[in-house]
Amino acid sequence: MARITIGKPEDKARLLQTIVLGFSADPMARWASPDAAVYLDRRTEFFDAFGGAAFDHGTAFVADDGAAVATWLPPGVESDGDRLSAIMAEQTPESRMAEMDALFAKMAEFHLHEPHWYLPLIAADPARQGQGLGTALMEAAVARIDADGRPAYLESSNPRNIPLYERFGFERIGEIKTETSPVLTPMVRPGRT
């Protein structure tokens, strides 16, 4: 059984490396950042802006000291949109910028407007995938979310992960796609009391 802890701000840089590795073959992450050198050298900046706030709020769940990480943003905490825009402008291929903007606009259409928990990132080191770490991370997070009683929301960037989310009560609410992008699947889990 995986040991789950909460990531501390001083561990963020190291734990973001796990996320970079875990997303290295993710369809959406690599569509957005197709150059391997740019992806490996710079993607931590994007992931930090997208989900790094979890480390400051005690909601970054960590399995086995960094073998897998899930960054949950609690109600009222959001990704750093301005920083994300600046990073995308710098790191996204020019030919994909308009689609990236359209993709984020479509994401905003599905994102819940009521207070909710948001999962921007969950990833395991590829050397540790298939060992139940994602399940352990979801169990820990769902227990915390249920204690709060609010809904949860995520966008699955990899179709292989959808069954995991469905096992924890997430339901598909649509599909997000641009002309050449992979599919993002927005999913909601109603609040429990």
C-alpha positions in Angstrom: 0.0 0.0 0.0 1.3 3.4 -0.9 2.2 5.9 1.8 0.4 9.2 1.2 1.7 12.5 2.6 1.1 16.1 1.9 3.7 17.9 -0.2 5.3 20.9 1.4 6.3 24.1 -0.4 10.0 23.3 0.0 9.4 20.0 -1.8 7.6 21.5 -4.7 10.5 21.8 -7.2 11.4 18.1 -6.7 7.8 16.9 -6.9 7.1 18.9 -10.0 9.8 16.8 -11.7 7.6 13.7 -11.0 4.8 15.5 -12.8 7.0 16.4 -15.7 8.1 12.7 -16.1 4.5 11.4 -15.6 3.1 13.7 -18.4 6.0 13.0 -20.8 3.9 10.8 -22.9 0.5 12.5 -22.2 -1.3 13.4 -25.4 -2.3 16.9 -24.4 1.0 17.9 -22.7 3.1 16.8 -25.6 0.7 18.4 -28.2 1.1 21.7 -26.3 4.9 21.2 -25.9 6.1 18.9 -28.7 9.8 19.8 -28.6 11.3 17.3 -26.1 14.1 19.7 -25.0 11.7 22.5 -24.3 9.3 20.1 -22.5 12.0 18.7 -20.3 13.7 22.0 -19.6 10.7 24.2 -19.1 7.5 22.3 -18.4 7.9 22.6 -14.6 7.1 26.3 -15.0 3.8 25.5 -16.7 2.9 22.8 -14.2 3.8 25.1 -11.3 1.5 27.8 -12.7 -1.3 25.3 -13.4 -1.3 23.4 -10.1 1.6 24.5 -7.9 -0.6 26.5 -5.6 -1.6 23.2 -4.0 1.7 23.1 -2.2 0.9 26.4 -0.4 -2.5 25.2 0.6 -1.7 21.7 2.0 -3.5 20.0 -0.9 -0.6 18.4 -2.9 -1.0 14.7 -2.2 2.2 12.7 -2.6 2.6 8.9 -2.9 5.7 7.1 -1.7 7.9 10.3 -1.2 7.4 11.5 -4.8 6.7 8.4 -6.9 3.3 10.0 -7.8 1.8 13.5 -7.1 -1.7 15.0 -7.3 -2.2 18.7 -7.0 -5.7 19.6 -5.8 -6.7 23.2 -5.7 -9.3 23.7 -2.9 -12.3 26.0 -3.3 -11.3 29.6 -3.9 -7.8 28.7 -5.2 -7.1 28.9 -8.9 -4.3 28.3 -11.3 -2.1 31.4 -12.1 -3.8 32.4 -15.4 -1.6 35.3 -16.1 1.5 33.2 -15.6 0.0 30.4 -17.7 -0.6 32.8 -20.6 2.9 34.1 -20.5 4.4 30.6 -20.4 2.2 29.4 -23.3 3.1 32.5 -25.4 6.8 31.6 -24.8 6.7 27.8 -25.1 3.9 26.9 -27.4 4.7 26.6 -31.1 3.4 29.6 -33.0 1.3 27.3 -35.2 -0.7 26.1 -32.1 -1.2 29.4 -30.3 -4.7 30.1 -31.6 -5.8 26.6 -30.9 -4.3 26.8 -27.4 -6.3 29.9 -26.7 -9.4 28.3 -28.0 -8.7 25.2 -25.9 -8.4 27.2 -22.7 -11.6 29.1 -23.6 -13.5 25.8 -24.0 -12.0 24.6 -20.7 -13.4 27.7 -19.0 -16.9 26.9 -20.3 -17.0 23.6 -18.5 -15.2 24.6 -15.3 -17.6 24.8 -12.4 -18.6 28.2 -11.2 -19.6 27.2 -7.7 -17.0 26.6 -5.0 -15.3 23.2 -5.8 -12.1 21.2 -5.7 -10.1 21.1 -8.9 -7.5 18.6 -10.0 -5.2 20.2 -12.5 -2.5 17.5 -12.3 -2.0 13.9 -11.2 0.9 11.9 -12.4 3.2 9.0 -11.5 6.8 8.5 -12.4 6.7 6.2 -15.4 8.9 3.7 -13.6 6.1 3.4 -10.9 3.0 3.5 -13.1 0.6 0.6 -12.8 1.3 0.1 -9.1 -1.9 1.6 -7.7 -0.4 5.0 -6.8 -3.1 6.9 -8.7 -5.7 5.0 -6.8 -4.1 5.7 -3.5 -3.8 9.4 -4.3 -7.5 9.6 -5.3 -8.6 7.7 -2.2 -6.8 10.3 0.0 -8.0 13.3 -1.9 -11.6 12.1 -2.1 -11.7 11.5 1.7 -10.6 15.2 2.2 -13.1 16.4 -0.5 -15.9 14.4 1.1 -15.2 15.9 4.5 -15.7 19.3 2.9 -18.8 18.2 1.1 -18.2 20.2 -2.1 -18.1 19.0 -5.7 -14.8 18.2 -7.5 -13.8 18.9 -11.1 -11.0 17.8 -13.5 -10.2 17.5 -17.2 -8.7 14.2 -18.2 -6.0 14.7 -20.8 -5.5 11.0 -21.3 -8.4 8.6 -22.1 -6.6 5.8 -20.2 -7.2 7.6 -16.9 -11.0 8.1 -17.3 -11.8 4.7 -15.7 -9.8 5.6 -12.6 -11.8 8.8 -12.2 -15.1 7.1 -12.9 -14.3 4.6 -10.1 -14.2 7.6 -7.7 -17.6 8.9 -8.9 -16.5 11.4 -11.5 -18.9 11.7 -14.5 -18.1 12.9 -18.0 -19.8 16.2 -18.9 -18.6 16.8 -22.4 -15.6 16.9 -24.6 -13.0 19.6 -25.3 -11.1 19.6 -28.6 -9.7 21.9 -31.2 -8.9 21.2 -34.8 -5.6 19.3 -34.1 -5.6 18.9 -30.3 -6.2 15.6 -28.5 -9.4 15.4 -26.5 -9.8 16.7 -23.0 -12.6 15.1 -21.0 -14.2 17.4 -18.4 -15.5 15.4 -15.4 -17.5 16.3 -12.3 -18.0 14.6 -9.0 -21.0 15.9 -7.1 -20.5 17.0 -3.5 -21.1 14.4 -0.8 -22.5 15.1 2.6 
